[in-house]
Protein backbone atom coordinates (compact mmCIF):
# COMPACT_ATOMS: atom_id res chain seq x y z
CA UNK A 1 -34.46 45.82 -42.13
CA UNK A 2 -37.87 45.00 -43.13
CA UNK A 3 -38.31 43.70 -46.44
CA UNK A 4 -34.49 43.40 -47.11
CA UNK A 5 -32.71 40.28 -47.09
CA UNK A 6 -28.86 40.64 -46.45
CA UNK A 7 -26.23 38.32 -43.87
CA UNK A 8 -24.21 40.28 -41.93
CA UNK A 9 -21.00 40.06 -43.76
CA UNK A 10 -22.14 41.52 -46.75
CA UNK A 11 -23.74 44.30 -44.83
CA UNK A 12 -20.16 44.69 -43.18
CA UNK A 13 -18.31 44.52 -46.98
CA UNK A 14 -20.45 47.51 -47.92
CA UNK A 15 -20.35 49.60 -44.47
CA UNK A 16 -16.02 49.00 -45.34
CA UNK A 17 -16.48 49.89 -49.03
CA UNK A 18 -18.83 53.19 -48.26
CA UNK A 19 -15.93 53.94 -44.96
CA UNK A 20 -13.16 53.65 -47.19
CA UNK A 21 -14.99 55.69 -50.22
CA UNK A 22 -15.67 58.50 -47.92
CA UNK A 23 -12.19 58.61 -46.31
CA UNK A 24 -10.45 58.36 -50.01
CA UNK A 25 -12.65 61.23 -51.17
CA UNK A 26 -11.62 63.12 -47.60
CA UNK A 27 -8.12 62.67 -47.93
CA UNK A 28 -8.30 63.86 -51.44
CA UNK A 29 -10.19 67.22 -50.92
CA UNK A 30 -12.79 65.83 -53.35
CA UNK A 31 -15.55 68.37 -53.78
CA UNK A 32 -19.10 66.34 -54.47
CA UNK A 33 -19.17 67.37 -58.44
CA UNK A 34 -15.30 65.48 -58.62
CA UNK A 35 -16.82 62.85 -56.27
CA UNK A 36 -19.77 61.78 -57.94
CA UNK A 37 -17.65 61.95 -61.35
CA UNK A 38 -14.85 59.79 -60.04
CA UNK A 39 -17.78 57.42 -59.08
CA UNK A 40 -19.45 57.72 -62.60
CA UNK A 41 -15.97 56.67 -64.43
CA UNK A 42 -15.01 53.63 -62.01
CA UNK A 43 -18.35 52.39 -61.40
CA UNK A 44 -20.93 52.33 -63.84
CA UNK A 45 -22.59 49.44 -62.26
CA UNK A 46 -23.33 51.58 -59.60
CA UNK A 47 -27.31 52.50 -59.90
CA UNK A 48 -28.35 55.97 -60.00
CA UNK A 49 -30.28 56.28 -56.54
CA UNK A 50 -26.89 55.45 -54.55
CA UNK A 51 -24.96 57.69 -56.59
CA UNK A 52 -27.50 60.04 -55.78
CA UNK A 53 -27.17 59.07 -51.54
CA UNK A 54 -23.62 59.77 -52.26
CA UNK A 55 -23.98 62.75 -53.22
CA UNK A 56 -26.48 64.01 -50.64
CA UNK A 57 -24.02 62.63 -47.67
CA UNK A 58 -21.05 64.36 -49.30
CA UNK A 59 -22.92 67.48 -49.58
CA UNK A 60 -24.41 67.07 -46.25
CA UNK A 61 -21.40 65.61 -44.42
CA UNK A 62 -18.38 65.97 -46.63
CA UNK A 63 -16.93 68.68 -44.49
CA UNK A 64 -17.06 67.01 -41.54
CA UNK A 65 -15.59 63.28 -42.53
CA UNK A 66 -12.39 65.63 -44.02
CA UNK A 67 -12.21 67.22 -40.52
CA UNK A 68 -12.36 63.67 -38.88
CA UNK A 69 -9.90 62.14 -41.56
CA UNK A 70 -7.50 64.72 -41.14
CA UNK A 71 -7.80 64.54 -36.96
CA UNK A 72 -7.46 61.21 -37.61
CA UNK A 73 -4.80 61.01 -39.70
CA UNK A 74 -2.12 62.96 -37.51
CA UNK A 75 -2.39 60.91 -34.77
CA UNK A 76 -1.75 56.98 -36.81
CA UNK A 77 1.54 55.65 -35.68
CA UNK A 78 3.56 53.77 -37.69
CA UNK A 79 4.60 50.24 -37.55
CA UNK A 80 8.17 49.26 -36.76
CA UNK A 81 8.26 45.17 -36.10
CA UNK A 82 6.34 42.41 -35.19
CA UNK A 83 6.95 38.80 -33.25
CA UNK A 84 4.85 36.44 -32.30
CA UNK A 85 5.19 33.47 -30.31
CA UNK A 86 2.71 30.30 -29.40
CA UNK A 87 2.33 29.16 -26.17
CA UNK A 88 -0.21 26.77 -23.98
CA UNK A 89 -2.07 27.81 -20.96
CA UNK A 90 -1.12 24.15 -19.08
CA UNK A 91 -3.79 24.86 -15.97
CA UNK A 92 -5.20 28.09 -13.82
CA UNK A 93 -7.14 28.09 -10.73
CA UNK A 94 -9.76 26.66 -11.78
CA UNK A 95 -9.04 24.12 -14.30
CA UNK A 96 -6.28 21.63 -13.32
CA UNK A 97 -6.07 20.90 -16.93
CA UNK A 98 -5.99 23.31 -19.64
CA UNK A 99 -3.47 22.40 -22.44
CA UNK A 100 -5.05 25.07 -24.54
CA UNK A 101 -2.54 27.09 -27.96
CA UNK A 102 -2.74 30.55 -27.83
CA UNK A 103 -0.62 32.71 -29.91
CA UNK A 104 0.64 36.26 -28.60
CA UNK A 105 1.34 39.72 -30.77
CA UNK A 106 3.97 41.91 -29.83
CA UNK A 107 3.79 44.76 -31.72
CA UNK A 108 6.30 47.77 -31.95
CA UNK A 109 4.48 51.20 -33.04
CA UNK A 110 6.29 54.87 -33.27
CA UNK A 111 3.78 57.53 -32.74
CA UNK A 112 4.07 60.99 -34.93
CA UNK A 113 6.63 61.85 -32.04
CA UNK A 114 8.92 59.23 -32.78
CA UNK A 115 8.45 57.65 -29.36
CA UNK A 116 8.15 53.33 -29.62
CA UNK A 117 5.76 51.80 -27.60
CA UNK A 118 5.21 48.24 -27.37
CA UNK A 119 1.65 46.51 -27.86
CA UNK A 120 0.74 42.76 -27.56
CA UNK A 121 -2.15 40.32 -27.24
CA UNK A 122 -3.22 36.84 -27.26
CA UNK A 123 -5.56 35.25 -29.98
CA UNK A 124 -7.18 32.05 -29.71
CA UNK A 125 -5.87 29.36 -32.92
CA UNK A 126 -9.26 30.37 -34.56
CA UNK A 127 -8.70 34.07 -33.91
CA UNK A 128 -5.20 33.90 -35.59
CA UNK A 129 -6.92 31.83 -38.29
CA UNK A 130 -9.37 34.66 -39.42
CA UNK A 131 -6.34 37.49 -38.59
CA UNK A 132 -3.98 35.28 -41.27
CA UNK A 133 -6.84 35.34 -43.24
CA UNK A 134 -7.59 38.67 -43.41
CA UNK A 135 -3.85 39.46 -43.68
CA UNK A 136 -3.87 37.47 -46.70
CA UNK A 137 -7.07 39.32 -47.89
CA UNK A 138 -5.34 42.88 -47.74
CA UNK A 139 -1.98 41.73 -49.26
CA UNK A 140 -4.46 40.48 -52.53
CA UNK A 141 -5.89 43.48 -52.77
CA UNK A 142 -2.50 45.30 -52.63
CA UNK A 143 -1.29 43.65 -55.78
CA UNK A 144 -3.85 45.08 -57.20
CA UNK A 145 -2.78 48.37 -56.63
């Protein structure tokens, strides 16, 4: 990125925001004219050349993200419950003394066939830190929905 001065987070915020634009305008059969319109309405802080990018990957690739959304779409289970539970790793093989907090995820998820499978895994306190706060990010931006 020569000449261009960005951290890594904002790079991911707009890599999210451009992801999520491009499935919204997939799952919405959006041709590029109602696109680029849709943009123009909610965004007029948006500058001209990336309206203009916009419009040259929709036109280019537009066909293709709808083809991946709606692959990608059927096969999204759905969430049916959630427990959690913290333990401490007290020693292993190596390490007569570990007294380290973990917390594990059990997750139940139907697939489109109605089948429940089970899923689960074990975050570190900081790990379950950032995942609260990111579950607290997307519940924000719900209510403002």
């Amino acid at each position: 990125t020569s000449g261009i001065d960005i951290n890594v987070g904002d790079l991911e915020k707009i890599a999210n925001t451009i992801s999520f634009l491009f499935s919204t305008a997939a799952r919405n059969s959006l041709s590029t004219e109602d696109l680029v319109a849709t943009l123009g309405n909610a965004l007029s802080t948006l500058p001209k050349h990336a309206v203009q990018v916009i419009r040259h990957v929709w036109n280019e690739q537009g066909k293709s993200i709808s083809a991946s959304e709606d692959a990608s779409t059927a096969t999204v289970g759905q969430f049916v419950d959630i427990k959690w539970k913290l333990g401490v790793a007290m020693s292993s093989d190596t390490c007569r003394s570990l007294k380290y907090p973990y917390i594990t995820v059990m997750l139940k998820v139907a697939d489109p066939s109605g089948r429940i499978t089970d899923k689960s895994f074990e975050m570190t306190i900081p790990q379950f830190q950032n995942f609260f706060r990111q579950f607290k990010e997307m519940a924000a931006v719900l209510e403002t929905v």
